mmCIF file of C-alpha atoms in Angstrom:
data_model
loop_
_atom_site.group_PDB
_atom_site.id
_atom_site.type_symbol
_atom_site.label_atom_id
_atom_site.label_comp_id
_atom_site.label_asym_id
_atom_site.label_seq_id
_atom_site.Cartn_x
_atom_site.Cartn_y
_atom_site.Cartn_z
ATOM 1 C CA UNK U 1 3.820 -52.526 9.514
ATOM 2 C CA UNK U 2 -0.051 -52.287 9.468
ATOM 3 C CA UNK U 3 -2.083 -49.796 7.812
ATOM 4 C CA UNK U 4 -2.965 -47.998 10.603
ATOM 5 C CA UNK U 5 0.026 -47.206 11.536
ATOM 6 C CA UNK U 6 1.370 -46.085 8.149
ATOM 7 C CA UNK U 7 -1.188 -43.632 8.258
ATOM 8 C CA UNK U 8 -0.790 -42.194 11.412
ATOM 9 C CA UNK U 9 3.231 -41.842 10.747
ATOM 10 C CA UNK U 10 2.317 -40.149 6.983
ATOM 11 C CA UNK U 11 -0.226 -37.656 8.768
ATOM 12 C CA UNK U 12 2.746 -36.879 11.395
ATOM 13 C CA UNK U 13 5.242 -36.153 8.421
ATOM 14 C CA UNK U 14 2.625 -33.698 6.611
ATOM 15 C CA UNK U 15 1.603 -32.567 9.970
ATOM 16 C CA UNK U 16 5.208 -31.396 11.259
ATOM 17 C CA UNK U 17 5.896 -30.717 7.073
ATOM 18 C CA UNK U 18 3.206 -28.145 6.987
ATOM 19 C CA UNK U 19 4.379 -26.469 10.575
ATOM 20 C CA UNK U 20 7.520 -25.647 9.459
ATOM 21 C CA UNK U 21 6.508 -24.273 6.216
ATOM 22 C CA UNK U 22 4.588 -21.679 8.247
ATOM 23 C CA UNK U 23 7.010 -21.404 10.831
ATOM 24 C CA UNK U 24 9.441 -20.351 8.037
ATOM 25 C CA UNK U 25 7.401 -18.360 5.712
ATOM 26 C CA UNK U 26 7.975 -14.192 5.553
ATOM 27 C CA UNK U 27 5.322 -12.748 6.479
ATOM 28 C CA UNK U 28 5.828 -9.578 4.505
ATOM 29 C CA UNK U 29 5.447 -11.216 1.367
ATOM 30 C CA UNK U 30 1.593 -10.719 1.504
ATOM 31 C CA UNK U 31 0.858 -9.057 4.809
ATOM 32 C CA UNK U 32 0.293 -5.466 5.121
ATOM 33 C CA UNK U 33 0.559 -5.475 9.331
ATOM 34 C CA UNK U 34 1.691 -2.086 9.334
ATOM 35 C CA UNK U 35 -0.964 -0.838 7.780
ATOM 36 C CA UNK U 36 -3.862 -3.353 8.951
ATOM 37 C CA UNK U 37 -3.294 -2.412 12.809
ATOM 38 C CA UNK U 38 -2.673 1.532 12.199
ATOM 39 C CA UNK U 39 -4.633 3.599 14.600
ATOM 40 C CA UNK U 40 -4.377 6.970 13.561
ATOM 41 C CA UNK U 41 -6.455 8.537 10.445
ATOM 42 C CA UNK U 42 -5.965 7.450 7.140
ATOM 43 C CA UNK U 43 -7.930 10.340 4.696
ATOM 44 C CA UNK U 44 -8.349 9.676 0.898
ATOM 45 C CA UNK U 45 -8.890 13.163 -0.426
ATOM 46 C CA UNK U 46 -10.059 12.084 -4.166
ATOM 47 C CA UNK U 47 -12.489 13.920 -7.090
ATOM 48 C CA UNK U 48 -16.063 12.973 -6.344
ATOM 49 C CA UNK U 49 -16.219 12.756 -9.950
ATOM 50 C CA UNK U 50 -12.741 10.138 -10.204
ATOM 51 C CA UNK U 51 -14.077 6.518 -11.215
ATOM 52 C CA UNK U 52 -10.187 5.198 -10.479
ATOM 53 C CA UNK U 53 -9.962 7.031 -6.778
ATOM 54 C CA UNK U 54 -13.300 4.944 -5.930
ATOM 55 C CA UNK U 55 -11.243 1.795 -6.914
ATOM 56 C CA UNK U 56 -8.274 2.402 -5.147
ATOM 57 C CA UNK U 57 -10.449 3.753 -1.715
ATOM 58 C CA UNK U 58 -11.686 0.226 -2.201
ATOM 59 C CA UNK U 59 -8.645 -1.658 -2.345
ATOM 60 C CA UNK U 60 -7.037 0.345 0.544
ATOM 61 C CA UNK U 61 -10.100 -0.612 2.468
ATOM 62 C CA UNK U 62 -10.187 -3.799 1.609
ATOM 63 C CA UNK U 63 -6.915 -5.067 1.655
ATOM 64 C CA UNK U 64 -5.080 -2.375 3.754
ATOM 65 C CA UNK U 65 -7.103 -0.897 6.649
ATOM 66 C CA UNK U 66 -11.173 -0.614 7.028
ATOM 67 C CA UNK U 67 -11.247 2.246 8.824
ATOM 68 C CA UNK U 68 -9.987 5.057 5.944
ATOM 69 C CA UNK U 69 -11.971 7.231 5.328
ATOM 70 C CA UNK U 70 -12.534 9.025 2.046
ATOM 71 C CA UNK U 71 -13.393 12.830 0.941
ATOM 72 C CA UNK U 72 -15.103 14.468 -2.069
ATOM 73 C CA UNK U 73 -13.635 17.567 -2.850
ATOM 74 C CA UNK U 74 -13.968 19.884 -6.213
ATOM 75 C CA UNK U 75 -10.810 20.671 -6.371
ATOM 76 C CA UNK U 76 -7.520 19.035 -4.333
ATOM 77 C CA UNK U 77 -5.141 21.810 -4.818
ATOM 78 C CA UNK U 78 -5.470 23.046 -1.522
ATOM 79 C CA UNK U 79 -4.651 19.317 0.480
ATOM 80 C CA UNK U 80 -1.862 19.125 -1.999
ATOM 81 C CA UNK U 81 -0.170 22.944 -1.370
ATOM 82 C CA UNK U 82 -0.504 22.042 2.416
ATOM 83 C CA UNK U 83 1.204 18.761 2.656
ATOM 84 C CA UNK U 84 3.695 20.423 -0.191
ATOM 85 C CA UNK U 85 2.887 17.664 -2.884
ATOM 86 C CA UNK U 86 5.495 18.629 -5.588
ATOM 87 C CA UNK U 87 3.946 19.249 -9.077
ATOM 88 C CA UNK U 88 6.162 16.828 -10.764
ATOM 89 C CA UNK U 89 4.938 14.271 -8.184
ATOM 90 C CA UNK U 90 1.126 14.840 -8.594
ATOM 91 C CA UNK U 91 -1.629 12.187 -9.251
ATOM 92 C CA UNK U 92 -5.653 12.173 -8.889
ATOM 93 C CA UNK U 93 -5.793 11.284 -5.277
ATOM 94 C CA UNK U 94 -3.864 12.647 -2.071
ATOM 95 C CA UNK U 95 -4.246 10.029 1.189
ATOM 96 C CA UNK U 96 -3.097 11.466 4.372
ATOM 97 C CA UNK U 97 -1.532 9.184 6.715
ATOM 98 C CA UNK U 98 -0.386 10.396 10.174
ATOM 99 C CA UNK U 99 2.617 12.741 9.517
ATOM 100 C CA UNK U 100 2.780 11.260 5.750
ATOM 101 C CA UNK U 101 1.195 12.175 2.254
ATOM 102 C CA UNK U 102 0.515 9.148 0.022
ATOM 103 C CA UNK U 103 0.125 10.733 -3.664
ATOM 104 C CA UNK U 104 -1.804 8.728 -6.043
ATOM 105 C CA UNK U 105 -2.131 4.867 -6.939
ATOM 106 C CA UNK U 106 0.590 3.229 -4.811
ATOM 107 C CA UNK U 107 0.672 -0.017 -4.124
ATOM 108 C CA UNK U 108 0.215 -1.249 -0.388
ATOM 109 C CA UNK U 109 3.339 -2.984 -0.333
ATOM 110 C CA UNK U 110 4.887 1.001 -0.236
ATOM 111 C CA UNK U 111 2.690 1.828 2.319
ATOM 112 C CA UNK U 112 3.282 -0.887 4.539
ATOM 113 C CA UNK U 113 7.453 0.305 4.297
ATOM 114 C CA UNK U 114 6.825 3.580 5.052
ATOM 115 C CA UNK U 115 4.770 2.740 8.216
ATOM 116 C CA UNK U 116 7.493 0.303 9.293
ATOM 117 C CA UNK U 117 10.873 2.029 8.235
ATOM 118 C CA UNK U 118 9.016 5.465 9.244
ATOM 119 C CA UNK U 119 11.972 7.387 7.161
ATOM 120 C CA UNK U 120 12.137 11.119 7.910
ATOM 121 C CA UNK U 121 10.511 12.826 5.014
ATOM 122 C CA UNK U 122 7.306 14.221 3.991
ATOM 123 C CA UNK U 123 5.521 11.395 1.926
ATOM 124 C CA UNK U 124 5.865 8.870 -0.934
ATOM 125 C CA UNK U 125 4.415 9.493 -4.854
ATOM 126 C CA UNK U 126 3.977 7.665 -8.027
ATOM 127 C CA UNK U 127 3.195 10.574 -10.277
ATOM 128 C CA UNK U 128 0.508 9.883 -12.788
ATOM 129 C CA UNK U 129 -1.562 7.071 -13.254
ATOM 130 C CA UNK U 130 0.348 4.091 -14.401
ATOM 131 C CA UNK U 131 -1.563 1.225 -16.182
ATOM 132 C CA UNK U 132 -1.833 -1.907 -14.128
ATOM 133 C CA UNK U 133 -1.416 0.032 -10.639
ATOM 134 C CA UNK U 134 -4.127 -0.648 -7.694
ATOM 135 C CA UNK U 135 -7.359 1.554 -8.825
ATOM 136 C CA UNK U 136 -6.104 1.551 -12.740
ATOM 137 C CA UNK U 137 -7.226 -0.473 -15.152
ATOM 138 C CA UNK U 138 -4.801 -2.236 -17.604
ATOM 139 C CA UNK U 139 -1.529 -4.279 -17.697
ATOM 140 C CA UNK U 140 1.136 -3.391 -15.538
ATOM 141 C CA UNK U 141 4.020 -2.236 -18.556
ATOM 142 C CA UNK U 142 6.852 -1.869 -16.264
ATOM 143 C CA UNK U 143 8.161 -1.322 -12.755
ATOM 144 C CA UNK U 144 6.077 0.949 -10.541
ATOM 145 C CA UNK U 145 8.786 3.297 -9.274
ATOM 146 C CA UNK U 146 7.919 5.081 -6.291
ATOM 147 C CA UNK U 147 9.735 8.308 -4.869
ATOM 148 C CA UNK U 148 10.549 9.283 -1.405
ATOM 149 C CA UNK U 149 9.123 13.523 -1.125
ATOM 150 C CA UNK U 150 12.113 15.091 1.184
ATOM 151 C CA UNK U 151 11.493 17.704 3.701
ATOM 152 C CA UNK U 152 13.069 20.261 1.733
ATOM 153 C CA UNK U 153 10.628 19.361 -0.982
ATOM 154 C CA UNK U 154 13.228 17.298 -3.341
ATOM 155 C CA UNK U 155 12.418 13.242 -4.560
ATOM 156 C CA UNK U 156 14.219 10.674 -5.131
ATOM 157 C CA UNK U 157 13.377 7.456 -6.242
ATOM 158 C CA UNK U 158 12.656 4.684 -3.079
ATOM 159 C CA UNK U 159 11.351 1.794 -4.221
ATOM 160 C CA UNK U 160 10.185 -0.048 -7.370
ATOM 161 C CA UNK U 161 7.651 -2.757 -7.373
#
């Protein structure tokens, strides 16, 4: 067999090797579609004094969807009482998505389930600021779990990532 055509026939094989690794591949392991092609508002209501809130309007931006917007407020009680943010569930930053509240540093990965599965309750919150989560700094020490906020105002845990 010549040369050339040993080459041509190895290009073919990576060629049709390569197609089906894409063809096969989940896109959910590092797509957010959901979120990339929403069309509706996205609000970041965030401290214009919160360092951490700046990050993680960045990475939404960046990695989720371009077009959220973020506001400075003093104080965030008020966004929180109306979309009926549980205490217990609070965190630095409130995002408002559609008919959803987004409380605090949640990865897009959560985001991008809620937008899919569009489950019928009020909003999804990691309390707190865990270490290692998108806008914190640090190590990630653990499993980020993430609660579902019923319409009758009770959580319970969703996901962990």
């Amino acid at each position: 067999m010549s040369k050339k055509k040993i080459f041509v026939s190895g290009f073919v094989i990576v060629v049709l090797i390569g197609t089906l690794f894409f063809a096969f591949s989940s896109k959910d392991v590092t797509s957010y579609e959901a979120v990339n092609n929403y069309d509706r508002d996205i609000t970041i209501y965030k401290s214009g004094s919160c360092g951490c809130c700046d990050v993680y309007s960045s990475y939404f931006r960046s990695r989720g969807n371009p077009k959220t917007k973020t506001i400075d407020l003093e104080s965030l009680q008020d966004v929180k009482k109306k979309y009926e943010v549980p205490a217990a569930m609070e965190s630095c930053h409130t995002t408002i998505i559609g008919d959803y509240f987004i409380e605090g540093h949640i990865p897009l990965e959560a985001v991008n389930k809620l937008l899919t599965e569009k489950p019928n309750i009020k909003g999804i919150a990691m309390p707190g600021m865990p270490s290692g989560s998108p806008g914190m700094p640090g190590a990630k020490s653990g499993d980020f779990v993430i609660y579902a906020i019923n319409n009758d105002g009770s959580y319970i845990e969703w996901m962990r990532l």
